[in-house]
Short mmCIF file of C-alpha atoms and ligand atoms in Angstrom, two decimals:
data_model
loop_
_atom_site.label_atom_id
_atom_site.label_comp_id
_atom_site.label_asym_id
_atom_site.label_seq_id
_atom_site.Cartn_x
_atom_site.Cartn_y
_atom_site.Cartn_z
CA MET A 1 3.09 -28.58 -17.43
CA SER A 2 5.55 -26.44 -18.82
CA ASP A 3 9.28 -27.20 -18.88
CA LEU A 4 10.48 -23.63 -20.15
CA ASN A 5 12.49 -22.13 -17.51
CA THR A 6 13.98 -19.29 -19.64
CA GLY A 7 11.90 -16.50 -17.90
CA VAL A 8 13.32 -13.36 -16.62
CA ALA A 9 10.30 -12.33 -14.85
CA GLU A 10 9.84 -12.29 -11.18
CA ILE A 11 6.28 -12.33 -11.24
CA GLY A 12 3.29 -12.77 -13.76
CA LEU A 13 0.06 -10.68 -14.30
CA ILE A 14 -3.14 -11.50 -16.27
CA GLY A 15 -5.86 -8.77 -16.49
CA LEU A 16 -4.61 -5.23 -17.39
CA GLY A 17 -7.84 -3.31 -16.54
CA THR A 18 -7.30 -0.24 -14.56
CA MET A 19 -6.32 -2.08 -11.28
CA GLY A 20 -4.38 -4.69 -12.94
CA GLY A 21 -2.43 -2.25 -15.23
CA ASN A 22 -1.66 0.06 -12.23
CA LEU A 23 -0.59 -3.00 -10.30
CA ALA A 24 1.46 -3.99 -12.86
CA LEU A 25 3.40 -0.63 -13.04
CA ASN A 26 3.74 -0.13 -9.35
CA ILE A 27 5.44 -3.69 -9.39
CA ALA A 28 7.92 -2.47 -12.41
CA GLU A 29 8.62 0.95 -10.61
CA HIS A 30 9.44 -1.07 -7.59
CA GLY A 31 12.26 -2.75 -9.59
CA PHE A 32 10.64 -6.08 -10.35
CA ASP A 33 10.54 -7.65 -13.99
CA ILE A 34 6.79 -8.31 -14.35
CA ALA A 35 5.42 -10.39 -17.50
CA VAL A 36 2.01 -9.22 -18.13
CA PHE A 37 -1.08 -10.63 -20.28
CA ASN A 38 -4.38 -9.71 -21.28
CA ARG A 39 -7.36 -11.63 -22.84
CA THR A 40 -7.41 -8.97 -25.58
CA VAL A 41 -3.90 -8.42 -27.31
CA ASP A 42 -4.81 -4.96 -28.16
CA LYS A 43 -4.79 -3.99 -24.71
CA THR A 44 -1.44 -5.65 -23.71
CA GLU A 45 0.15 -3.49 -26.35
CA THR A 46 -1.28 -0.32 -25.59
CA PHE A 47 -0.22 -1.22 -22.01
CA TYR A 48 3.34 -1.63 -22.82
CA LYS A 49 3.29 1.48 -25.27
CA ASN A 50 2.22 3.59 -22.22
CA ALA A 51 4.45 2.07 -19.82
CA GLY A 52 7.33 4.62 -20.75
CA GLU A 53 10.22 4.36 -18.50
CA LEU A 54 9.05 1.40 -16.73
CA ALA A 55 8.92 -0.52 -20.11
CA PRO A 56 12.17 -2.21 -19.41
CA LYS A 57 10.64 -3.93 -16.65
CA VAL A 58 7.58 -5.14 -18.21
CA HIS A 59 7.61 -8.12 -20.53
CA PRO A 60 4.25 -8.13 -22.51
CA THR A 61 2.93 -11.54 -23.95
CA LYS A 62 0.48 -12.54 -26.34
CA THR A 63 -0.58 -16.07 -24.91
CA LEU A 64 -0.46 -17.79 -21.69
CA ALA A 65 1.97 -20.22 -22.57
CA GLU A 66 4.38 -17.08 -23.60
CA LEU A 67 3.42 -15.86 -20.18
CA VAL A 68 4.31 -18.77 -18.12
CA ALA A 69 7.60 -18.79 -20.29
CA ALA A 70 8.69 -15.39 -19.45
CA ILE A 71 8.46 -15.82 -15.29
CA LYS A 72 11.28 -17.58 -13.44
CA ALA A 73 10.11 -20.62 -11.80
CA PRO A 74 9.06 -21.18 -9.39
CA ARG A 75 6.45 -18.85 -10.99
CA ALA A 76 4.05 -16.63 -9.39
CA ILE A 77 1.20 -14.90 -11.46
CA ILE A 78 -1.18 -12.60 -10.28
CA LEU A 79 -4.62 -12.91 -11.34
CA MET A 80 -6.67 -9.28 -11.64
CA VAL A 81 -9.74 -10.44 -13.22
CA PRO A 82 -13.38 -9.98 -12.45
CA ALA A 83 -14.31 -11.95 -9.04
CA GLY A 84 -16.37 -15.06 -9.68
CA ASP A 85 -16.41 -17.36 -12.69
CA ALA A 86 -13.67 -15.39 -14.64
CA VAL A 87 -11.16 -16.50 -11.93
CA ASP A 88 -12.14 -20.21 -12.08
CA ALA A 89 -11.99 -20.21 -15.77
CA GLN A 90 -8.50 -18.52 -15.48
CA ILE A 91 -7.11 -20.99 -13.12
CA GLU A 92 -8.42 -24.09 -15.34
CA ALA A 93 -6.69 -22.17 -18.14
CA LEU A 94 -3.20 -21.86 -16.37
CA ARG A 95 -3.40 -25.25 -14.55
CA PRO A 96 -2.20 -27.57 -17.27
CA LEU A 97 0.96 -24.89 -18.10
CA LEU A 98 2.09 -24.67 -14.58
CA ASP A 99 4.02 -26.77 -12.05
CA PRO A 100 2.54 -27.88 -8.90
CA SER A 101 5.16 -25.55 -7.15
CA ASP A 102 3.96 -22.38 -8.92
CA LEU A 103 1.93 -19.99 -7.63
CA ILE A 104 -1.38 -18.35 -8.31
CA ILE A 105 -2.41 -15.29 -6.55
CA ASP A 106 -6.19 -13.97 -6.51
CA ALA A 107 -6.01 -10.16 -6.06
CA GLY A 108 -9.48 -9.41 -6.87
CA ASN A 109 -12.45 -8.92 -4.65
CA ALA A 110 -13.30 -12.42 -4.32
CA ASN A 111 -15.78 -13.83 -2.26
CA TYR A 112 -13.85 -15.70 0.64
CA HIS A 113 -15.87 -18.57 0.53
CA ASP A 114 -14.68 -19.09 -2.99
CA THR A 115 -11.09 -18.56 -2.17
CA ARG A 116 -11.42 -21.41 0.42
CA ARG A 117 -12.62 -23.53 -2.16
CA ARG A 118 -9.98 -22.81 -4.65
CA ALA A 119 -7.06 -23.35 -2.11
CA GLU A 120 -8.82 -26.91 -1.41
CA GLU A 121 -8.89 -27.56 -4.99
CA SER A 122 -5.20 -26.49 -5.58
CA LEU A 123 -4.08 -28.90 -2.76
CA GLU A 124 -5.27 -31.53 -4.93
CA LYS A 125 -4.86 -30.13 -8.41
CA GLY A 126 -2.03 -27.78 -8.01
CA PRO A 127 -0.60 -25.43 -8.27
CA ARG A 128 -0.40 -23.71 -5.12
CA PHE A 129 -2.92 -20.76 -4.24
CA LEU A 130 -3.13 -17.51 -2.47
CA GLY A 131 -5.85 -14.72 -2.05
CA ILE A 132 -5.00 -11.09 -1.32
CA GLY A 133 -7.43 -8.49 -0.74
CA VAL A 134 -6.36 -5.29 -2.50
CA SER A 135 -7.54 -1.88 -1.30
CA GLY A 136 -6.70 1.48 -2.48
CA GLY A 137 -8.69 1.96 -5.58
CA GLU A 138 -6.66 2.64 -8.73
CA GLU A 139 -4.41 5.35 -7.14
CA GLY A 140 -3.68 2.81 -4.73
CA ALA A 141 -3.12 -0.01 -7.08
CA ARG A 142 -0.56 2.29 -8.72
CA PHE A 143 1.25 4.05 -5.77
CA GLY A 144 0.51 1.52 -2.88
CA PRO A 145 -2.42 -0.26 -1.77
CA SER A 146 -3.16 -2.09 1.42
CA ILE A 147 -2.77 -5.69 0.74
CA MET A 148 -4.41 -8.52 2.83
CA GLY A 149 -3.13 -11.73 2.33
CA GLY A 150 -4.53 -15.44 3.19
CA GLY A 151 -3.07 -18.66 2.56
CA ALA A 152 -0.25 -21.14 3.19
CA MET A 153 2.71 -19.52 4.59
CA ASP A 154 5.22 -20.80 1.91
CA ALA A 155 2.98 -19.08 -0.76
CA TRP A 156 3.03 -15.74 1.20
CA ASP A 157 7.03 -16.19 1.56
CA GLN A 158 7.71 -16.43 -2.14
CA VAL A 159 5.89 -13.12 -3.12
CA GLY A 160 5.50 -11.29 0.41
CA HIS A 161 8.53 -9.26 -0.50
CA ILE A 162 7.18 -7.90 -3.56
CA LEU A 163 3.76 -7.52 -2.22
CA GLU A 164 5.49 -5.55 1.11
CA ALA A 165 7.60 -3.48 -1.37
CA ILE A 166 4.86 -2.07 -3.71
CA SER A 167 2.16 -1.60 -0.69
CA ALA A 168 1.67 1.77 1.12
CA LYS A 169 3.74 2.52 4.08
CA HIS A 170 2.44 3.99 7.41
CA GLU A 171 5.88 5.74 9.02
CA GLY A 172 7.99 3.14 7.17
CA GLU A 173 5.85 -0.08 7.90
CA PRO A 174 4.44 -1.73 4.97
CA CYS A 175 0.57 -1.92 4.86
CA ALA A 176 0.78 -5.64 3.61
CA ALA A 177 0.57 -8.81 5.89
CA HIS A 178 -0.10 -12.27 5.70
CA LEU A 179 -3.15 -12.56 7.91
CA GLY A 180 -4.01 -16.41 7.93
CA GLU A 181 -5.13 -19.31 6.32
CA SER A 182 -6.89 -19.34 2.95
CA GLY A 183 -9.83 -17.08 2.84
CA SER A 184 -8.90 -15.09 5.50
CA GLY A 185 -7.31 -12.10 3.34
CA HIS A 186 -10.58 -11.96 1.27
CA LEU A 187 -12.67 -11.80 4.31
CA VAL A 188 -10.71 -9.17 5.89
CA LYS A 189 -11.21 -7.08 2.45
CA THR A 190 -14.92 -7.85 2.52
CA VAL A 191 -15.40 -6.74 5.84
CA HIS A 192 -12.99 -3.59 4.85
CA ASN A 193 -15.70 -2.88 2.05
CA GLY A 194 -18.57 -3.25 4.66
CA ILE A 195 -16.93 -0.76 7.08
CA GLU A 196 -16.29 1.33 4.04
CA TYR A 197 -19.86 1.33 3.01
CA ALA A 198 -21.09 2.29 6.78
CA ASP A 199 -18.28 4.95 6.91
CA MET A 200 -19.42 6.57 3.80
CA GLN A 201 -23.07 6.15 4.59
CA MET A 202 -22.73 7.86 8.08
CA ILE A 203 -20.78 11.18 6.16
CA ALA A 204 -23.93 11.12 3.69
CA GLU A 205 -26.02 11.08 6.62
CA VAL A 206 -24.48 14.01 8.33
CA TYR A 207 -24.25 15.79 4.89
CA GLY A 208 -28.09 15.54 4.66
CA PHE A 209 -28.23 16.97 7.97
CA MET A 210 -26.15 19.93 6.69
CA ARG A 211 -27.88 20.02 3.48
CA ASP A 212 -31.55 19.71 4.30
CA GLY A 213 -31.78 20.23 7.92
CA MET A 214 -29.35 23.35 8.21
CA GLY A 215 -29.81 24.62 4.60
CA MET A 216 -26.01 24.87 3.94
CA SER A 217 -24.46 24.84 0.46
CA ALA A 218 -22.29 22.12 -1.02
CA GLU A 219 -19.29 24.72 -0.91
CA ASP A 220 -19.74 25.39 3.08
CA ILE A 221 -20.49 21.59 3.77
CA GLY A 222 -16.96 21.13 1.76
CA GLU A 223 -15.44 23.68 4.20
CA VAL A 224 -16.69 21.50 7.25
CA PHE A 225 -15.49 18.51 5.78
CA GLU A 226 -12.12 19.94 5.38
CA LYS A 227 -11.85 21.28 9.17
CA TRP A 228 -12.94 17.85 10.17
CA ASN A 229 -10.41 16.25 8.21
CA GLU A 230 -7.60 18.12 10.48
CA GLY A 231 -9.17 16.51 13.57
CA ILE A 232 -9.81 13.05 15.09
CA LEU A 233 -11.98 12.35 12.00
CA GLN A 234 -9.04 12.64 9.74
CA SER A 235 -9.55 10.14 6.99
CA TYR A 236 -9.50 9.61 3.46
CA LEU A 237 -13.29 9.59 3.07
CA ILE A 238 -13.58 12.70 4.91
CA GLU A 239 -10.91 14.06 2.83
CA ILE A 240 -12.49 13.14 -0.38
CA SER A 241 -15.70 13.94 0.81
CA ALA A 242 -14.73 17.62 1.12
CA LYS A 243 -13.50 17.39 -2.43
CA VAL A 244 -16.70 15.94 -3.79
CA ALA A 245 -18.62 18.87 -2.08
CA LYS A 246 -16.32 21.72 -3.08
CA ALA A 247 -16.20 20.15 -6.85
CA LYS A 248 -18.09 22.54 -9.32
CA ASP A 249 -19.53 20.86 -12.64
CA PRO A 250 -17.68 22.37 -15.50
CA GLU A 251 -20.43 22.30 -17.72
CA THR A 252 -22.84 24.42 -15.43
CA GLY A 253 -20.78 25.82 -12.82
CA ARG A 254 -23.17 24.25 -10.25
CA PRO A 255 -21.69 22.36 -7.46
CA MET A 256 -21.16 18.78 -8.80
CA LEU A 257 -23.07 17.43 -5.73
CA ASP A 258 -26.33 19.02 -6.69
CA ILE A 259 -26.10 17.57 -9.86
CA ILE A 260 -25.08 13.74 -8.99
CA LEU A 261 -28.05 11.35 -9.07
CA ASP A 262 -28.88 10.30 -5.78
CA THR A 263 -28.92 6.47 -6.69
CA ALA A 264 -25.96 4.46 -5.34
CA GLY A 265 -24.43 1.52 -7.11
CA GLN A 266 -22.61 -1.36 -5.50
CA LYS A 267 -20.76 -4.53 -6.57
CA GLY A 268 -21.57 -6.70 -3.63
CA THR A 269 -18.77 -6.65 -1.05
CA GLY A 270 -20.93 -4.67 1.46
CA ARG A 271 -23.59 -6.78 1.19
CA TRP A 272 -21.40 -9.99 1.84
CA THR A 273 -20.13 -8.26 4.80
CA ALA A 274 -23.64 -8.21 6.25
CA ILE A 275 -24.43 -11.93 4.95
CA GLU A 276 -21.42 -13.09 6.86
CA ALA A 277 -22.12 -11.01 10.09
CA LEU A 278 -25.98 -12.77 9.99
CA MET A 279 -24.36 -15.94 9.16
CA LEU A 280 -21.84 -15.89 12.05
CA GLY A 281 -24.43 -14.39 14.46
CA THR A 282 -22.61 -11.37 15.35
CA PRO A 283 -24.49 -7.88 15.03
CA ALA A 284 -23.20 -5.39 12.45
CA GLY A 285 -26.64 -3.57 12.15
CA ALA A 286 -24.46 -0.25 11.03
CA ILE A 287 -23.02 -2.09 8.06
CA GLU A 288 -26.52 -3.80 7.43
CA ALA A 289 -28.13 -0.34 7.14
CA ALA A 290 -25.46 0.75 4.93
CA VAL A 291 -26.14 -1.69 2.71
CA ALA A 292 -29.98 -1.47 2.83
CA THR A 293 -29.94 2.35 2.50
CA ARG A 294 -27.95 2.02 -0.69
CA ASN A 295 -30.56 -0.41 -1.75
CA MET A 296 -33.27 2.22 -0.94
CA SER A 297 -31.47 4.74 -2.95
CA ALA A 298 -31.80 2.89 -6.06
CA ARG A 299 -35.68 2.69 -5.71
CA LEU A 300 -35.77 6.18 -6.89
CA ASP A 301 -39.12 5.64 -8.84
CA GLU A 302 -40.53 4.12 -5.39
CA ARG A 303 -39.16 7.12 -3.26
CA LYS A 304 -40.96 9.60 -5.78
CA ILE A 305 -44.23 7.95 -5.10
CA GLY A 306 -43.58 7.97 -1.33
CA GLU A 307 -42.98 11.63 -1.23
CA GLY A 308 -46.01 12.03 -3.48
CA VAL A 309 -48.15 9.99 -0.80
CA PHE A 310 -46.52 11.45 2.43
CA GLY A 311 -45.33 14.90 1.30
CA SER A 312 -41.80 15.75 2.19
CA ALA A 313 -40.86 15.43 5.89
CA PRO A 314 -40.48 18.84 7.88
CA LYS A 315 -36.63 18.27 7.52
CA THR A 316 -35.71 21.93 8.30
CA LEU A 317 -34.46 22.15 11.97
CA ALA A 318 -35.08 25.16 13.92
CA LYS A 319 -32.20 27.54 14.25
CA ASP A 320 -29.20 26.85 16.35
CA VAL A 321 -30.97 23.28 17.39
CA ILE A 322 -27.91 21.55 16.13
CA THR A 323 -24.24 22.73 15.51
CA VAL A 324 -21.61 21.08 13.02
CA ASP A 325 -19.48 20.33 15.99
CA ALA A 326 -22.43 18.03 17.49
CA LEU A 327 -22.62 16.47 13.92
CA GLU A 328 -18.66 15.93 13.98
CA ALA A 329 -19.26 14.21 17.30
CA ALA A 330 -21.85 12.03 16.29
CA LEU A 331 -20.09 10.79 13.39
CA VAL A 332 -17.02 10.20 15.87
CA ALA A 333 -19.38 7.75 18.10
CA GLY A 334 -20.94 6.31 14.67
CA LYS A 335 -17.54 5.28 13.29
CA ILE A 336 -16.25 3.67 16.65
CA VAL A 337 -19.34 1.67 16.56
CA CYS A 338 -19.21 0.61 13.14
CA TYR A 339 -15.81 -0.31 13.26
CA ALA A 340 -16.16 -2.31 16.40
CA GLN A 341 -18.72 -4.21 14.81
CA GLY A 342 -16.55 -5.00 11.66
CA PHE A 343 -13.58 -6.28 13.77
CA ARG A 344 -16.16 -8.48 15.41
CA VAL A 345 -17.17 -10.01 12.40
CA ILE A 346 -13.59 -10.59 11.55
CA SER A 347 -12.79 -12.20 15.05
CA GLU A 348 -16.10 -14.36 14.73
CA ALA A 349 -14.84 -15.63 11.08
CA ALA A 350 -11.43 -16.37 12.81
CA LYS A 351 -13.21 -18.33 15.46
CA GLN A 352 -15.55 -20.38 13.02
CA TYR A 353 -12.58 -21.25 10.82
CA GLU A 354 -9.66 -21.62 13.50
CA TRP A 355 -8.03 -18.97 11.73
CA SER A 356 -4.84 -17.57 13.80
CA MET A 357 -6.00 -13.77 12.65
CA PRO A 358 -3.97 -10.86 14.12
CA LEU A 359 -6.49 -8.22 14.67
CA PRO A 360 -3.90 -5.44 15.59
CA GLU A 361 -2.32 -6.19 12.46
CA ILE A 362 -5.31 -5.87 10.52
CA ALA A 363 -5.91 -2.34 11.88
CA ARG A 364 -2.07 -1.50 11.17
CA ILE A 365 -2.28 -2.26 7.57
CA TRP A 366 -5.69 -0.57 7.02
CA ARG A 367 -3.78 2.82 8.28
CA ASN A 368 -2.36 3.74 4.89
CA GLY A 369 -3.50 2.72 1.29
CA CYS A 370 -6.89 1.40 1.71
CA ILE A 371 -10.04 3.26 1.52
CA ILE A 372 -10.99 3.52 5.00
CA ARG A 373 -7.50 4.72 6.10
CA SER A 374 -7.78 7.22 8.87
CA ALA A 375 -6.00 8.38 11.91
CA MET A 376 -8.36 6.45 14.34
CA LEU A 377 -7.24 3.22 12.87
CA ASN A 378 -3.59 4.00 14.57
CA ASP A 379 -5.64 4.12 17.75
CA MET A 380 -7.63 1.12 16.94
CA ALA A 381 -4.23 -0.85 16.15
CA SER A 382 -3.32 -0.06 19.77
CA ALA A 383 -6.42 -0.87 21.34
CA LEU A 384 -6.44 -4.24 19.74
CA ALA A 385 -3.25 -4.96 20.73
CA GLU A 386 -3.81 -4.40 24.36
CA ASP A 387 -6.56 -7.00 23.77
CA PRO A 388 -8.03 -8.20 20.53
CA ASN A 389 -10.73 -9.98 22.35
CA ARG A 390 -12.25 -6.99 23.90
CA ASN A 391 -14.98 -4.94 22.05
CA LEU A 392 -13.16 -2.14 20.53
CA MET A 393 -16.15 0.17 22.07
CA PHE A 394 -14.86 -1.05 25.69
CA ALA A 395 -11.14 0.20 25.07
CA PRO A 396 -10.33 2.81 27.46
CA PHE A 397 -9.50 5.31 24.43
CA PHE A 398 -12.64 4.52 22.52
CA SER A 399 -14.86 4.57 25.73
CA ALA A 400 -13.70 7.85 26.82
CA LYS A 401 -14.45 8.96 23.17
CA LEU A 402 -17.89 7.27 23.14
CA LYS A 403 -18.54 9.18 26.68
CA GLN A 404 -17.43 12.33 25.13
CA THR A 405 -19.77 11.70 22.04
CA GLU A 406 -22.78 9.86 22.95
CA ASP A 407 -24.92 12.36 23.80
CA ALA A 408 -24.37 14.29 20.40
CA LEU A 409 -24.94 11.01 18.56
CA ARG A 410 -28.67 10.61 20.50
CA GLN A 411 -29.05 14.34 19.82
CA VAL A 412 -28.68 13.94 15.70
CA VAL A 413 -30.75 10.36 15.89
CA ALA A 414 -33.57 12.02 17.66
CA LEU A 415 -33.45 15.21 15.56
CA GLY A 416 -33.54 12.78 12.52
CA ALA A 417 -36.29 11.12 13.71
CA LEU A 418 -38.48 14.05 14.74
CA ASN A 419 -37.47 16.29 11.52
CA GLY A 420 -37.65 13.35 8.96
CA LEU A 421 -33.74 13.54 8.15
CA PRO A 422 -33.00 10.02 7.77
CA VAL A 423 -30.01 8.48 9.78
CA PRO A 424 -30.20 4.75 9.27
CA ALA A 425 -26.65 3.93 10.00
CA LEU A 426 -26.11 6.51 12.82
CA SER A 427 -29.38 5.36 14.65
CA SER A 428 -28.35 1.71 13.96
CA GLY A 429 -24.94 2.45 15.63
CA LEU A 430 -26.73 4.00 18.45
CA SER A 431 -28.76 1.07 19.24
CA TYR A 432 -25.77 -1.23 19.19
CA PHE A 433 -24.21 1.06 21.60
CA ASP A 434 -27.49 1.13 23.73
CA VAL A 435 -27.96 -2.68 23.64
CA MET A 436 -24.34 -3.49 24.38
CA ARG A 437 -24.03 -1.13 27.47
CA THR A 438 -27.38 -2.61 29.03
CA GLU A 439 -26.69 -5.82 31.45
CA ARG A 440 -30.75 -6.27 31.56
CA SER A 441 -31.93 -6.33 28.01
CA THR A 442 -35.37 -6.99 27.05
CA ALA A 443 -34.79 -10.36 25.83
CA ASN A 444 -36.66 -12.04 28.72
CA MET A 445 -39.88 -11.21 26.97
CA LEU A 446 -38.54 -13.08 23.73
CA GLN A 447 -37.87 -15.93 25.82
CA GLY A 448 -40.98 -15.80 27.60
CA GLN A 449 -42.75 -15.53 24.22
CA ARG A 450 -40.86 -18.34 22.63
CA ASP A 451 -41.39 -20.66 25.56
CA PHE A 452 -45.25 -19.83 25.38
CA PHE A 453 -45.87 -20.64 21.68
CA GLY A 454 -43.35 -23.23 21.14
CA ALA A 455 -42.29 -24.59 25.15
CA HIS A 456 -38.64 -23.66 23.96
CA GLY A 457 -37.49 -23.56 27.67
CA PHE A 458 -35.62 -20.59 29.39
CA GLU A 459 -32.94 -20.10 31.89
CA ARG A 460 -34.05 -18.26 35.20
CA THR A 461 -32.09 -15.32 36.76
CA ASP A 462 -32.29 -17.10 40.34
CA LYS A 463 -31.58 -20.47 39.37
CA ASP A 464 -28.79 -22.66 37.66
CA GLY A 465 -29.63 -24.74 34.47
CA GLY A 466 -31.87 -24.41 31.72
CA GLY A 467 -35.06 -25.82 30.29
CA TYR A 468 -37.52 -23.84 32.79
CA HIS A 469 -41.02 -23.20 31.33
CA GLY A 470 -43.56 -20.63 32.38
CA PRO A 471 -47.08 -21.42 33.92
CA TRP A 472 -48.66 -20.83 30.33
CA ALA A 473 -48.13 -24.47 29.24
CA MET A 474 -51.08 -26.12 27.38
CA ASN A 475 -52.59 -27.66 30.54
CA THR A 476 -51.96 -24.66 32.84
CA VAL A 477 -53.36 -21.97 30.49
C1 6PG B 501 -11.04 -0.61 -2.38
C2 6PG B 501 -12.59 -0.34 -2.67
C3 6PG B 501 -13.09 -0.94 -4.08
C4 6PG B 501 -14.19 -0.69 -4.47
C5 6PG B 501 -15.24 -1.67 -3.86
C6 6PG B 501 -16.36 -1.04 -3.62
O1 6PG B 501 -11.06 -0.82 -1.31
O2 6PG B 501 -10.19 -0.27 -2.96
O3 6PG B 501 -13.27 -0.89 -1.64
O4 6PG B 501 -12.57 -2.54 -3.97
O5 6PG B 501 -14.40 0.58 -4.07
O6 6PG B 501 -15.43 -2.45 -5.33
O7 6PG B 501 -17.11 -0.68 -4.45
P1 6PG B 501 -18.91 -0.92 -4.40
O8 6PG B 501 -18.99 0.57 -3.90
O9 6PG B 501 -19.13 -0.53 -6.04
O10 6PG B 501 -19.53 -1.97 -4.11
#
């Protein structure tokens, strides 16, 4: 435990990688003194040298003891180290140097189950612990991310003013908030990333329609995205898709998109969302499809063999069979469905852990700074404020939009199926929509089957209670 209280810094930060370094500069720029530490001292020195006019606010340190001594008590230290074991190792290393009233903040993409465990451990062993999800990539970290906090309120109160100051703003409102108990911030960040995967995948699917089905050039597709970004689909992801599509490879002069290899990586947060959705028993098929499709993309060798065996699908669509306006409408419908699923994952987790999670607040802090920021999130915030428990698809604003765009989504999914243009996330989204708007589903058949082979029993539509069986019991068949 440290008895030093000579520090001048209001906060400390460990891990000067791109995200950590940018976050530290953002904090310094907002007038807060920040002490920084990195495992390799060289990096700290280079960071300090490059801090420019912000250097007076930055206090570089060479050891953890120096870092701790440089921060005012009660201390707050942000960890920006790779998620997983490195976080535990860092907490262990800090613990003997800190007072129980100090605070460790994990700002990485942690699995929220780990965050819950770390928060439990901190109650026994100290110091206090706060998990925050930070979204916005490198630029967001430097100039204003969206920050999703989860943990004890007193922990948030200690640093909330700093986090709000450095966060992105939407019409002056900070895109940073305390969302609930320990783990809730990282769960929300995980679902943010799951939605990010689905949103990106659906954009990639309509790109595929334009490239392979309609024979459009990358440049022309970029123009379409640019136009969409002025309408209902206005979002960071559409904006960057336009830029990606229009960019030229400096080496060859060819469209960059035509040169990028089609195997997508992932660090795991999309998969965590799909796993959570399955564990919580809440459907998130569009997100699951997006994760699965990234996995398929990585199997390039297998796909090559597949094309060899089956030949390539016809793909090219008859002229005028589809318009870019229909693709835009299909994307609107798909987007509404995937956000409805994502918010459901969050509300189910909140129920399970008895978190007091403010759903409209989540939509509000996603309106700027984060990767999925979009105009539609503003309408989602309003719809969730009207009724946070209702499926987002049923809110008047979104049900009206779905009624307008449903046909286009059907057309795209049907044409995709008929012509071998893969649309896994959009078609999964359509299936969710169709199931969720059907009162009489086909699960009566499942119940009949289950009762037939396992005597699981069923409920009847014409009588109360459960445990009924069909006339196929062993002795009656
Ligand atoms: C963000 C991003 C960021 C990162 C993810 C996704 O919100 O700033 O989601 O966290 O891009 O790690 O990366 P993968 O696509 O590699 O899983």
